[in-house]
Amino acid sequence: MSNDTTTGAPVTAPVLDWATDYDIFDAGYVADPYGIWDELRAACPMAHTDRWGGSWLPTRYADVYAIAHDIETFPSGNGISVVPIVDPGPSAAPAPPPVLTAGVPPISADPPLHTWTRRLILPTMSPARVADYEVFTRELCRRLIDDVIARGEGDAAAEYAQQIPVRVIGHILGVPDDMSGTFTEWVRDVLEFAHDPERRRRGVVGIITYLQGAVAERQAEPKDDFITELLNSEHDGEPITEGVVMGMCALLLIAGIDTTWSSIGSTMWHLATHPVDRRRLVAEPELMPTAIEEFLRAYAPVTMARRLVEDKDYNGCPMKAGERVLMNFPAANRDPEVFPDADSVILDRQQNRHLAFGAGIHRCAGSNLARMELRVAVEEWLARIPEFAVVDAGKVTWAGGQVRGPRSIPIKVE
Ligand code: HEM
């Protein structure tokens, strides 16, 4: 199968019937899924496809919410990738070292492993700790903006949004700044190219090999960072295993980069293309808290999967063991039953119980950090570049699949 060279999306056969043969990698869907969700929600709220190993696509808030809470029927320990992970065979790159023996907990785990690994992450992502990371984030944004201002133009996705989360999480984990570009590529390999066995393996091997070195370094010489903190942690009176430490660090990299970059990028795209909203936010900065929630709702980037262990009839849908259910948090957030005028971005929307960060026991453990990064990125940009516009709408590109967001937004400062 070939890939689109700019977005990485696989080039797939055209979809003739979205209810029975949907494809989340379809180029039209990646660029603009909203109309398709609206049609499905009205006509077939639980669509099915045989593509990619077979899966179901809920589009109603109530279904996504209920499935996220039913961890018995829809566990995470049986696979969370939206596509089957294919073994590339003997001609491919070397196999990943067998160190992720515990998966990438807590996201890939069910209780009890889920419960205690999640508990180990939460203090690092508490509001107080996140406030400490804000200083670093603000300075980083300012440096990136200096460069755009100096040139009078830039790429708000690739040169701004993409550059922020990787450095913030690198700062927390204790990863050097000059690894940022490499990490971003590895994370894209894992999430955006999960359908491409060679690229996925390249990303997994890269991340694991790097983390093995980083763990060995901390074992020899502890540092003031999260990897060291994890190595010093205990569960049931025993030090936690290296497999769990590696899995958790890999998860923070994977979960914290593409997701937040996509949210910042979509928000930048919205502000560049909706001058009325942009000017209102500049004039009324007190709207920032509700505006940030609204950007998260309207452009939720993450779709995770659950994989059925056994056949199950769910609301009349005959689900088969091994099939996936795509946790369509983005479509749930556009459900007009829950969000009046759901396809409009309303900066001062008051009722906004969106599912951008998921629901139930796996609800995002990094949401405080993600919100801070998004807010600071918008505040700093609008303070220095209140007027800007997309140069060529045809050059804006979006990536989709597990994480959806813009990958290029060429803009000029006005
Ligand atoms: C705007 C940015 C982000 C979005 C939209 C987002 C979204 C999500 C979603 C939807 C889930 C639930 C997955 C599921 O149900 O299977 C999740 C879980 C998770 N996220 Fe985020 N995330 C973001 C940023 C971050 C950041 C910055 C971090 C930390 C570095 C992070 C760490 C995690 C972790 C550790 C989990 C697993 C929690 C568990 O399984 O208990 N996320 N995220």
Tab-separated table of C-alpha atoms in Angstrom, residues 150-383:
chain	number	residue	atom	x	y	z
A	150	ALA	CA	11.595	38.224	11.904
A	151	ARG	CA	10.549	36.581	8.630
A	152	GLY	CA	7.018	38.003	8.484
A	153	GLU	CA	5.759	34.539	7.650
A	154	GLY	CA	6.021	30.961	8.789
A	155	ASP	CA	4.246	27.654	9.228
A	156	ALA	CA	1.934	27.846	12.252
A	157	ALA	CA	1.731	24.021	12.393
A	158	ALA	CA	5.266	22.834	11.582
A	159	GLU	CA	7.248	25.774	12.976
A	160	TYR	CA	5.084	26.596	15.973
A	161	ALA	CA	2.518	24.009	17.167
A	162	GLN	CA	4.762	21.055	16.383
A	163	GLN	CA	7.737	22.517	18.227
A	164	ILE	CA	6.085	23.057	21.611
A	165	PRO	CA	4.847	19.766	23.184
A	166	VAL	CA	7.916	17.726	22.256
A	167	ARG	CA	10.165	20.191	24.074
A	168	VAL	CA	7.877	20.489	27.094
A	169	ILE	CA	7.637	16.724	27.599
A	170	GLY	CA	11.364	16.419	26.858
A	171	HIS	CA	11.959	18.964	29.632
A	172	ILE	CA	9.835	16.892	32.053
A	173	LEU	CA	11.415	13.558	31.143
A	174	GLY	CA	14.933	15.002	30.972
A	175	VAL	CA	15.430	14.490	27.230
A	176	PRO	CA	17.891	16.819	25.444
A	177	ASP	CA	16.453	19.566	23.234
A	178	ASP	CA	18.405	18.476	20.151
A	179	MET	CA	16.475	15.169	20.143
A	180	SER	CA	13.155	16.987	19.570
A	181	GLY	CA	12.976	16.515	15.802
A	182	THR	CA	13.901	12.837	16.073
A	183	PHE	CA	11.283	12.219	18.774
A	184	THR	CA	8.602	13.915	16.727
A	185	GLU	CA	9.390	11.646	13.770
A	186	TRP	CA	9.332	8.518	15.948
A	187	VAL	CA	5.993	9.471	17.496
A	188	ARG	CA	4.510	10.149	14.049
A	189	ASP	CA	5.830	6.742	12.930
A	190	VAL	CA	3.963	5.078	15.798
A	191	LEU	CA	0.686	7.007	15.614
A	192	GLU	CA	0.250	8.403	12.110
A	193	PHE	CA	1.950	5.549	10.261
A	194	ALA	CA	0.670	2.689	12.422
A	195	HIS	CA	-0.722	1.116	9.221
A	196	ASP	CA	2.797	1.002	7.722
A	197	PRO	CA	4.712	-1.828	9.465
A	198	GLU	CA	8.177	-0.555	8.468
A	199	ARG	CA	7.638	2.976	9.727
A	200	ARG	CA	5.836	1.887	12.860
A	201	ARG	CA	8.680	-0.441	13.747
A	202	ARG	CA	11.219	2.321	13.086
A	203	GLY	CA	9.415	4.555	15.591
A	204	VAL	CA	9.043	1.842	18.228
A	205	VAL	CA	12.681	0.741	17.928
A	206	GLY	CA	13.857	4.372	18.068
A	207	ILE	CA	11.883	5.211	21.202
A	208	ILE	CA	12.773	1.991	23.015
A	209	THR	CA	16.465	2.127	22.186
A	210	TYR	CA	16.649	5.749	23.319
A	211	LEU	CA	14.795	5.057	26.578
A	212	GLN	CA	16.949	2.026	27.363
A	213	GLY	CA	20.002	4.283	27.243
A	214	ALA	CA	18.282	6.989	29.281
A	215	VAL	CA	17.204	4.495	31.983
A	216	ALA	CA	20.713	3.013	32.191
A	217	GLU	CA	22.169	6.535	32.577
A	218	ARG	CA	19.778	7.354	35.478
A	219	GLN	CA	20.527	4.034	37.135
A	220	ALA	CA	24.214	4.983	37.091
A	221	GLU	CA	23.617	8.636	37.968
A	222	PRO	CA	20.159	9.782	39.187
A	223	LYS	CA	18.845	13.124	37.898
A	224	ASP	CA	16.054	15.495	38.818
A	225	ASP	CA	13.567	14.191	36.238
A	226	PHE	CA	10.560	11.891	35.798
A	227	ILE	CA	12.586	8.875	34.628
A	228	THR	CA	14.608	8.949	37.863
A	229	GLU	CA	11.407	9.486	39.876
A	230	LEU	CA	9.876	6.362	38.315
A	231	LEU	CA	13.015	4.303	38.906
A	232	ASN	CA	12.766	5.232	42.590
A	233	SER	CA	9.045	4.348	42.805
A	234	GLU	CA	7.637	1.267	44.453
A	235	HIS	CA	4.513	-0.830	44.067
A	236	ASP	CA	3.475	-3.227	46.846
A	237	GLY	CA	6.818	-2.585	48.565
A	238	GLU	CA	8.855	-3.616	45.499
A	239	PRO	CA	10.686	-1.341	43.032
A	240	ILE	CA	8.697	-1.173	39.806
A	241	THR	CA	10.147	-3.238	36.981
A	242	GLU	CA	12.186	-1.752	34.168
A	243	GLY	CA	9.482	-2.956	31.736
A	244	VAL	CA	6.894	-0.766	33.467
A	245	VAL	CA	9.279	2.223	33.692
A	246	MET	CA	10.083	1.946	29.976
A	247	GLY	CA	6.420	1.515	29.015
A	248	MET	CA	5.296	4.519	31.040
A	249	CYS	CA	8.028	6.788	29.652
A	250	ALA	CA	7.262	5.641	26.109
A	251	LEU	CA	3.585	6.427	26.733
A	252	LEU	CA	4.282	9.946	27.965
A	253	LEU	CA	6.258	10.638	24.810
A	254	ILE	CA	3.644	9.111	22.539
A	255	ALA	CA	0.608	10.528	24.362
A	256	GLY	CA	2.026	13.986	24.952
A	257	ILE	CA	3.419	15.019	21.573
A	258	ASP	CA	1.160	14.410	18.551
A	259	THR	CA	-2.005	15.076	20.567
A	260	THR	CA	-1.106	18.490	21.943
A	261	TRP	CA	0.613	19.566	18.756
A	262	SER	CA	-2.618	18.708	16.906
A	263	SER	CA	-4.793	20.700	19.311
A	264	ILE	CA	-2.512	23.733	19.160
A	265	GLY	CA	-2.329	23.400	15.356
A	266	SER	CA	-6.106	23.184	14.882
A	267	THR	CA	-6.551	26.190	17.134
A	268	MET	CA	-3.973	28.171	15.132
A	269	TRP	CA	-5.784	27.167	11.930
A	270	HIS	CA	-9.110	28.311	13.378
A	271	LEU	CA	-7.675	31.652	14.485
A	272	ALA	CA	-5.968	32.193	11.114
A	273	THR	CA	-9.165	31.487	9.179
A	274	HIS	CA	-11.770	33.068	11.496
A	275	PRO	CA	-10.779	36.722	11.983
A	276	VAL	CA	-13.958	37.574	13.912
A	277	ASP	CA	-13.160	34.977	16.596
A	278	ARG	CA	-9.482	35.948	16.595
A	279	ARG	CA	-10.198	39.641	17.106
A	280	ARG	CA	-12.777	38.891	19.774
A	281	LEU	CA	-10.260	36.800	21.716
A	282	VAL	CA	-7.663	39.584	21.438
A	283	ALA	CA	-10.195	42.176	22.614
A	284	GLU	CA	-11.670	39.972	25.356
A	285	PRO	CA	-8.823	37.896	26.802
A	286	GLU	CA	-11.077	36.982	29.749
A	287	LEU	CA	-12.743	34.548	27.318
A	288	MET	CA	-9.576	32.455	27.205
A	289	PRO	CA	-10.749	29.679	29.595
A	290	THR	CA	-14.002	28.970	27.732
A	291	ALA	CA	-12.317	29.485	24.355
A	292	ILE	CA	-9.637	26.889	25.137
A	293	GLU	CA	-12.322	24.334	26.102
A	294	GLU	CA	-14.201	25.148	22.913
A	295	PHE	CA	-11.126	24.609	20.719
A	296	LEU	CA	-10.529	21.308	22.500
A	297	ARG	CA	-14.145	20.299	21.904
A	298	ALA	CA	-14.477	21.364	18.298
A	299	TYR	CA	-11.124	20.004	17.131
A	300	ALA	CA	-10.610	17.033	19.448
A	301	PRO	CA	-7.655	15.188	17.923
A	302	VAL	CA	-7.648	11.731	19.527
A	303	THR	CA	-9.451	8.529	18.487
A	304	MET	CA	-8.425	5.500	20.525
A	305	ALA	CA	-9.661	1.964	19.993
A	306	ARG	CA	-10.937	-0.898	22.102
A	307	ARG	CA	-10.799	-4.479	20.847
A	308	LEU	CA	-13.435	-7.063	21.715
A	309	VAL	CA	-12.310	-10.226	23.453
A	310	GLU	CA	-15.541	-12.069	22.631
A	311	ASP	CA	-18.611	-11.641	20.444
A	312	LYS	CA	-21.047	-9.102	21.846
A	313	ASP	CA	-24.390	-7.726	20.765
A	314	TYR	CA	-24.218	-4.023	21.575
A	315	ASN	CA	-27.417	-2.037	20.975
A	316	GLY	CA	-28.335	-4.423	18.157
A	317	CYS	CA	-24.842	-4.359	16.607
A	318	PRO	CA	-23.389	-7.866	16.241
A	319	MET	CA	-19.785	-7.173	17.280
A	320	LYS	CA	-17.271	-9.962	16.727
A	321	ALA	CA	-14.307	-10.934	18.894
A	322	GLY	CA	-11.175	-9.264	17.542
A	323	GLU	CA	-13.096	-6.350	15.990
A	324	ARG	CA	-12.363	-2.836	17.164
A	325	VAL	CA	-14.597	-0.065	18.373
A	326	LEU	CA	-13.148	3.331	17.524
A	327	MET	CA	-13.535	5.686	20.453
A	328	ASN	CA	-14.727	8.566	18.323
A	329	PHE	CA	-14.314	11.296	20.930
A	330	PRO	CA	-14.099	13.937	18.162
A	331	ALA	CA	-17.529	13.006	16.724
A	332	ALA	CA	-19.109	12.807	20.191
A	333	ASN	CA	-18.001	16.402	20.701
A	334	ARG	CA	-20.014	17.483	17.652
A	335	ASP	CA	-23.253	15.757	18.739
A	336	PRO	CA	-26.043	18.384	18.599
A	337	GLU	CA	-28.027	16.471	21.246
A	338	VAL	CA	-25.409	17.532	23.781
A	339	PHE	CA	-23.877	20.664	22.232
A	340	PRO	CA	-26.344	23.128	20.678
A	341	ASP	CA	-25.010	24.463	17.364
A	342	ALA	CA	-22.311	21.818	17.658
A	343	ASP	CA	-20.490	22.631	14.410
A	344	SER	CA	-19.967	26.276	15.407
A	345	VAL	CA	-17.075	27.426	17.537
A	346	ILE	CA	-18.594	29.545	20.317
A	347	LEU	CA	-15.822	31.171	22.331
A	348	ASP	CA	-17.978	31.704	25.414
A	349	ARG	CA	-19.841	28.360	25.331
A	350	GLN	CA	-20.893	27.747	28.938
A	351	GLN	CA	-21.968	24.076	29.035
A	352	ASN	CA	-19.058	22.149	27.586
A	353	ARG	CA	-18.619	18.631	28.950
A	354	HIS	CA	-16.568	17.601	25.944
A	355	LEU	CA	-14.807	14.264	25.550
A	356	ALA	CA	-11.545	15.499	23.972
A	357	PHE	CA	-9.671	13.943	26.891
A	358	GLY	CA	-11.753	10.755	26.864
A	359	ALA	CA	-13.972	9.461	29.674
A	360	GLY	CA	-13.901	6.829	32.385
A	361	ILE	CA	-10.808	5.283	33.929
A	362	HIS	CA	-8.515	6.153	30.987
A	363	ARG	CA	-9.416	9.852	30.919
A	364	CYS	CA	-6.292	11.772	29.936
A	365	ALA	CA	-3.744	11.921	32.737
A	366	GLY	CA	-1.996	14.870	31.063
A	367	SER	CA	-4.997	17.161	30.618
A	368	ASN	CA	-3.661	19.888	32.969
A	369	LEU	CA	-0.434	19.977	30.999
A	370	ALA	CA	-2.198	19.915	27.629
A	371	ARG	CA	-4.519	22.768	28.607
A	372	MET	CA	-1.600	24.863	29.859
A	373	GLU	CA	0.377	24.318	26.639
A	374	LEU	CA	-2.596	25.219	24.458
A	375	ARG	CA	-3.441	28.330	26.482
A	376	VAL	CA	0.139	29.605	26.627
A	377	ALA	CA	0.659	28.940	22.903
A	378	VAL	CA	-2.444	30.988	22.039
A	379	GLU	CA	-1.791	33.771	24.569
A	380	GLU	CA	1.783	34.323	23.458
A	381	TRP	CA	0.966	34.209	19.756
A	382	LEU	CA	-1.991	36.615	19.937
A	383	ALA	CA	-0.029	39.033	22.157
